[in-house]
PDB file of C-alpha atoms in Angstrom:
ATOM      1  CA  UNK A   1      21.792 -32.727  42.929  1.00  0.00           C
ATOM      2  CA  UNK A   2      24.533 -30.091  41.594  1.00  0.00           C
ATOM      3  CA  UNK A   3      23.087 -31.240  38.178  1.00  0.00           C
ATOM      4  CA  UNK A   4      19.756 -30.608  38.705  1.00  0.00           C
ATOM      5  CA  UNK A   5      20.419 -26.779  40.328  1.00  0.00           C
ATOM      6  CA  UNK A   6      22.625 -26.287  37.497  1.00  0.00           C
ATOM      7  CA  UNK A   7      19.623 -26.576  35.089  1.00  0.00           C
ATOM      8  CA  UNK A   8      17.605 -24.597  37.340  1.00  0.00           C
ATOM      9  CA  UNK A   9      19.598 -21.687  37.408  1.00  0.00           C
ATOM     10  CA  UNK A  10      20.733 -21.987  33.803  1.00  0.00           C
ATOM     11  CA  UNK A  11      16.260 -21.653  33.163  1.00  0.00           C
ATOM     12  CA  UNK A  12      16.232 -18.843  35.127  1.00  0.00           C
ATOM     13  CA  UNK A  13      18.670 -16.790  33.293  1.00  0.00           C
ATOM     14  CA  UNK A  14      16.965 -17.699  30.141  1.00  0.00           C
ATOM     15  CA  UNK A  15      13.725 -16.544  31.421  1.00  0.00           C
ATOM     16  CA  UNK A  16      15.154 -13.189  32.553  1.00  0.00           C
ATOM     17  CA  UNK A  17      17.315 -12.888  29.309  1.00  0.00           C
ATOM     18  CA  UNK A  18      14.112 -13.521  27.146  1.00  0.00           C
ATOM     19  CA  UNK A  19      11.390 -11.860  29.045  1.00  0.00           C
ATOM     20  CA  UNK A  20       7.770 -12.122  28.821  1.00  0.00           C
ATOM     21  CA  UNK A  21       6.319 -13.961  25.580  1.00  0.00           C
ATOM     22  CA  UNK A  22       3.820 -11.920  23.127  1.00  0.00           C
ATOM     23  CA  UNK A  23       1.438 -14.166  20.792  1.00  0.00           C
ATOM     24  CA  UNK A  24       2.480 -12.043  17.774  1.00  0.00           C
ATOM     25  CA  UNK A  25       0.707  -8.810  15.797  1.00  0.00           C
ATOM     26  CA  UNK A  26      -3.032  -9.551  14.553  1.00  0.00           C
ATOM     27  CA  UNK A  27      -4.208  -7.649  12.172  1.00  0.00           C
ATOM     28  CA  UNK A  28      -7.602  -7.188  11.243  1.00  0.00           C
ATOM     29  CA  UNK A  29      -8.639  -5.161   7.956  1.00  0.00           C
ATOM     30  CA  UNK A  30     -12.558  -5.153   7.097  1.00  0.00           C
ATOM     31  CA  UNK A  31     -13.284  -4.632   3.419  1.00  0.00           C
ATOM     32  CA  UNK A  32     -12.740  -1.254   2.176  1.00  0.00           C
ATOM     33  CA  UNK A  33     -13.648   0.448  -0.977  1.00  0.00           C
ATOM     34  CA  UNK A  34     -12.235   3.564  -2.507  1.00  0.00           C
ATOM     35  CA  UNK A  35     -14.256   5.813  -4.740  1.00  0.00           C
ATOM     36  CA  UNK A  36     -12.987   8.730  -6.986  1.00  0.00           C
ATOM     37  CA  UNK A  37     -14.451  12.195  -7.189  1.00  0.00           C
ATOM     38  CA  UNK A  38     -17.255  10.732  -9.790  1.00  0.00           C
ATOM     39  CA  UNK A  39     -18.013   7.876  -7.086  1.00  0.00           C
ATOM     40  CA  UNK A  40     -16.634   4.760  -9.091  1.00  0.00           C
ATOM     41  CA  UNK A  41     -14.755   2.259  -7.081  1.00  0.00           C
ATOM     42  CA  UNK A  42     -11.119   2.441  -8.165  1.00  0.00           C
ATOM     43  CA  UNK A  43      -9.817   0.182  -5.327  1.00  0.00           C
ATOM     44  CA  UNK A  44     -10.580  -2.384  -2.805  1.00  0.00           C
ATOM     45  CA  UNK A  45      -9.193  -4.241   0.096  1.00  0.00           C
ATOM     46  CA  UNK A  46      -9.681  -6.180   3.054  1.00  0.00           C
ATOM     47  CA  UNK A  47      -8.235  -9.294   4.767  1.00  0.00           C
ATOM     48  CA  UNK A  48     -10.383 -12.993   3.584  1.00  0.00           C
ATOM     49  CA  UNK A  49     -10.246 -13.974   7.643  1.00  0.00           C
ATOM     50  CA  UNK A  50     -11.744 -10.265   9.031  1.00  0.00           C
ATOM     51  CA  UNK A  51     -14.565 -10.551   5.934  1.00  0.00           C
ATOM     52  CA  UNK A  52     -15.535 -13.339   7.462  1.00  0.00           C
ATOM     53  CA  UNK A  53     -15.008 -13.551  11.105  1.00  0.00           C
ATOM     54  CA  UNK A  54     -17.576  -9.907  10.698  1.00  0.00           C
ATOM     55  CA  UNK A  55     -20.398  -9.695  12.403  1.00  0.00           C
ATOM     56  CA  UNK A  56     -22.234  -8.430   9.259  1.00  0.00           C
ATOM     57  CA  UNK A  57     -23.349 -10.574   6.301  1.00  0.00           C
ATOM     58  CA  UNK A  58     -22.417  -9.054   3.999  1.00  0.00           C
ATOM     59  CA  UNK A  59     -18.378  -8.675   3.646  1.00  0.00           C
ATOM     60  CA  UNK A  60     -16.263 -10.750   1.398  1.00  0.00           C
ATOM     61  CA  UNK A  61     -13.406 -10.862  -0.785  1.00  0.00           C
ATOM     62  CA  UNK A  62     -11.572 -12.968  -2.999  1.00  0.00           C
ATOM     63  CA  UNK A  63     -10.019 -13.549  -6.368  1.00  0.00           C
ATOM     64  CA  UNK A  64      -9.954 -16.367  -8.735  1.00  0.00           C
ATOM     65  CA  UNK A  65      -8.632 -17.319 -12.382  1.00  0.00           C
ATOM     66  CA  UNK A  66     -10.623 -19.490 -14.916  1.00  0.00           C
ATOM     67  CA  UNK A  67      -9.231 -20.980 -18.539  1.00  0.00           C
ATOM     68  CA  UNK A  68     -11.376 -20.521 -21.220  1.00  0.00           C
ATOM     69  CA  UNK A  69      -9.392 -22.654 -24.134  1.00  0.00           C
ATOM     70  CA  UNK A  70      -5.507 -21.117 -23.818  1.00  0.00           C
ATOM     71  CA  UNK A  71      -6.412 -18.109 -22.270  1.00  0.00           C
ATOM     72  CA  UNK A  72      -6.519 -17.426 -18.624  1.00  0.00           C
ATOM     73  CA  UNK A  73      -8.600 -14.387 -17.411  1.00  0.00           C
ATOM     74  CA  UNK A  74      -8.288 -13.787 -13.631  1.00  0.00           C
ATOM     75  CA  UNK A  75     -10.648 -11.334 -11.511  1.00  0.00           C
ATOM     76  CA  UNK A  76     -10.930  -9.962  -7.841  1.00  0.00           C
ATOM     77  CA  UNK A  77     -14.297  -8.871  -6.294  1.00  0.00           C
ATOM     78  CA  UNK A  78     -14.942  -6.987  -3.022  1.00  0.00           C
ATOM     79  CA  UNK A  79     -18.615  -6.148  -0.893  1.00  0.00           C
ATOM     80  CA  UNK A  80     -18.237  -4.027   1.765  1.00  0.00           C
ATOM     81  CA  UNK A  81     -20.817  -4.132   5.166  1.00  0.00           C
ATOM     82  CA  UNK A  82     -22.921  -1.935   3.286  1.00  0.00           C
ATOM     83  CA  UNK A  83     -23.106  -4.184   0.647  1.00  0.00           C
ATOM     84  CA  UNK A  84     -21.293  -1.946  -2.128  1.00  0.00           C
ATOM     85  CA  UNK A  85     -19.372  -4.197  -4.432  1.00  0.00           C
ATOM     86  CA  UNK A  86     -16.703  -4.366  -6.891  1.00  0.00           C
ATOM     87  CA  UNK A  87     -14.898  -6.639  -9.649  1.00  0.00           C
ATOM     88  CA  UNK A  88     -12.437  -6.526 -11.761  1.00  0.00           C
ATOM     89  CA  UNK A  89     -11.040  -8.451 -14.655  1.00  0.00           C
ATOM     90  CA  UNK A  90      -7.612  -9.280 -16.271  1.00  0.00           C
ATOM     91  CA  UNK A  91      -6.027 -11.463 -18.622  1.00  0.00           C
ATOM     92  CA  UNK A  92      -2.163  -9.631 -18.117  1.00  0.00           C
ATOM     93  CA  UNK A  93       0.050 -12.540 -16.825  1.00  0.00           C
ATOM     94  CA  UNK A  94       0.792 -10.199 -14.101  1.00  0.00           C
ATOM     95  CA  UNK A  95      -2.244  -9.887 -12.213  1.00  0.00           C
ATOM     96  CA  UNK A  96      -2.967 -13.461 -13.085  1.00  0.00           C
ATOM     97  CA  UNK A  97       0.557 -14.387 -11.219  1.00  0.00           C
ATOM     98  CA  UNK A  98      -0.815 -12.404  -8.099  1.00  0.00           C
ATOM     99  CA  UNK A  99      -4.386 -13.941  -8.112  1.00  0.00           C
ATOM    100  CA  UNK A 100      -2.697 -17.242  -7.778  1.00  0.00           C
ATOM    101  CA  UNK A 101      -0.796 -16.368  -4.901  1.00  0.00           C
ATOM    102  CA  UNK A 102      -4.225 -15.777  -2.809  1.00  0.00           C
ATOM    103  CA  UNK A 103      -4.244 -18.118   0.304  1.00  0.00           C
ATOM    104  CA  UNK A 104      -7.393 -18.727   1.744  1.00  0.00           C
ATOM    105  CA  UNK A 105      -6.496 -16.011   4.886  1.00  0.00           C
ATOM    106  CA  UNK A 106      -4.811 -13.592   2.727  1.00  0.00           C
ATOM    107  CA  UNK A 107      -5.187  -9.749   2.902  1.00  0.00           C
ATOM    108  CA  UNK A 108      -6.314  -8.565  -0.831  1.00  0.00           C
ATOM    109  CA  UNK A 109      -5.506  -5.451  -2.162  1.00  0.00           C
ATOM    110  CA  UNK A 110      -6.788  -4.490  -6.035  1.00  0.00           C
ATOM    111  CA  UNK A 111      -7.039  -1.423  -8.251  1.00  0.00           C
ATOM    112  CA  UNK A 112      -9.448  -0.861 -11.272  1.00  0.00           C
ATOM    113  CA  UNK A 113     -10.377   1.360 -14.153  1.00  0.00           C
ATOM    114  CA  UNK A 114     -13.688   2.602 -15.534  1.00  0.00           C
ATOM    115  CA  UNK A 115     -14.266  -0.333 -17.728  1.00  0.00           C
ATOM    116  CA  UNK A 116     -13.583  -3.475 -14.721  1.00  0.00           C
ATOM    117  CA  UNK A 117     -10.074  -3.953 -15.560  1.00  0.00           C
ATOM    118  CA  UNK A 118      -7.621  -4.747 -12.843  1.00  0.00           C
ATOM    119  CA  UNK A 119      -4.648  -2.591 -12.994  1.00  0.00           C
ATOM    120  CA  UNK A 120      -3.170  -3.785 -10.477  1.00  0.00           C
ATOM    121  CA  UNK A 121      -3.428  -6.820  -7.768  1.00  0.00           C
ATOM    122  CA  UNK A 122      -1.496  -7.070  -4.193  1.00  0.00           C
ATOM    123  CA  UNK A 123      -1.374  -9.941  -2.266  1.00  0.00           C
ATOM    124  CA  UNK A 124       0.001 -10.885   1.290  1.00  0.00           C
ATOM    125  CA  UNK A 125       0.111 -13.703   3.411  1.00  0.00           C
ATOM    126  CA  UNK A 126       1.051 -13.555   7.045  1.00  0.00           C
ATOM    127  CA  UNK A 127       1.192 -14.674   9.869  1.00  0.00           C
ATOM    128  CA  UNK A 128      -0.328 -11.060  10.834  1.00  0.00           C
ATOM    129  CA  UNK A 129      -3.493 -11.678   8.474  1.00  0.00           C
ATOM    130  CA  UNK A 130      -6.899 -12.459  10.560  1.00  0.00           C
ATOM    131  CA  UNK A 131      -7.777 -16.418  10.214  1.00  0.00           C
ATOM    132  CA  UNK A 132     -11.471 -17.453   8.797  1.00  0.00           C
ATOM    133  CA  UNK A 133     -13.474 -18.813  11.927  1.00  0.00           C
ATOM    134  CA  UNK A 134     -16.631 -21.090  11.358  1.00  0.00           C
TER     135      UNK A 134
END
């Protein structure tokens, strides 16, 4: 009996000591694209898991790589729910490292010039990013 009171009191303490439980931040980023002052898109992002838990049919966003011999060329695209899109390209072992480092609930963030170059790929995965639904 002094055992089991023992254990009792020794959970209450612990609840008290560690307070309520929170399920963790969510984030949710729909697509976004980024025009200059001569209305090109120089940059997108967006998480994979709020592009397609949307209500719209029309977000997405991804990346992938593809060999063509010895040469890898990876590339990013981006529609918004207006259905403006973007893509970029790159061969620079750089943005190619990124691309592969896209998760299939990652949040996706990418630059490009004038001519559909990626300058520059960012990639996270967390346990903040939204999760794909059916």
């Amino acid at each position: 009996m002094k055992r089991s009171a023992s254990a009792a009191w020794a959970a209450t303490i612990l609840a008290v000591l560690c307070g309520t439980a929170f399920a963790g931040e969510k984030g949710n980023v729909p697509v976004t694209l980024e025009t200059n002052a001569s209305g090109q898109v120089v940059r997108a992002f967006g998480m994979m898991g709020t592009a397609r838990n949307s209500a719209d049919t029309k977000q997405l966003i991804g990346c992938f790589i593809g060999a063509a011999g010895n040469s890898l060329q990876a590339g990013c695209e981006a529609q918004n729910a207006a259905g403006a899109n973007t893509m970029c390209l790159s061969s620079n072992a750089g943005v190619i490292a990124a691309v592969q480092s896209v998760g299939p609930d990652s949040y996706i963030d990418f630059a490009r010039d004038g001519a559909g170059n990626c300058t520059s790929v960012y990639v996270a995965n967390g346990s903040s990013t939204a999760v794909k639904q059916p």
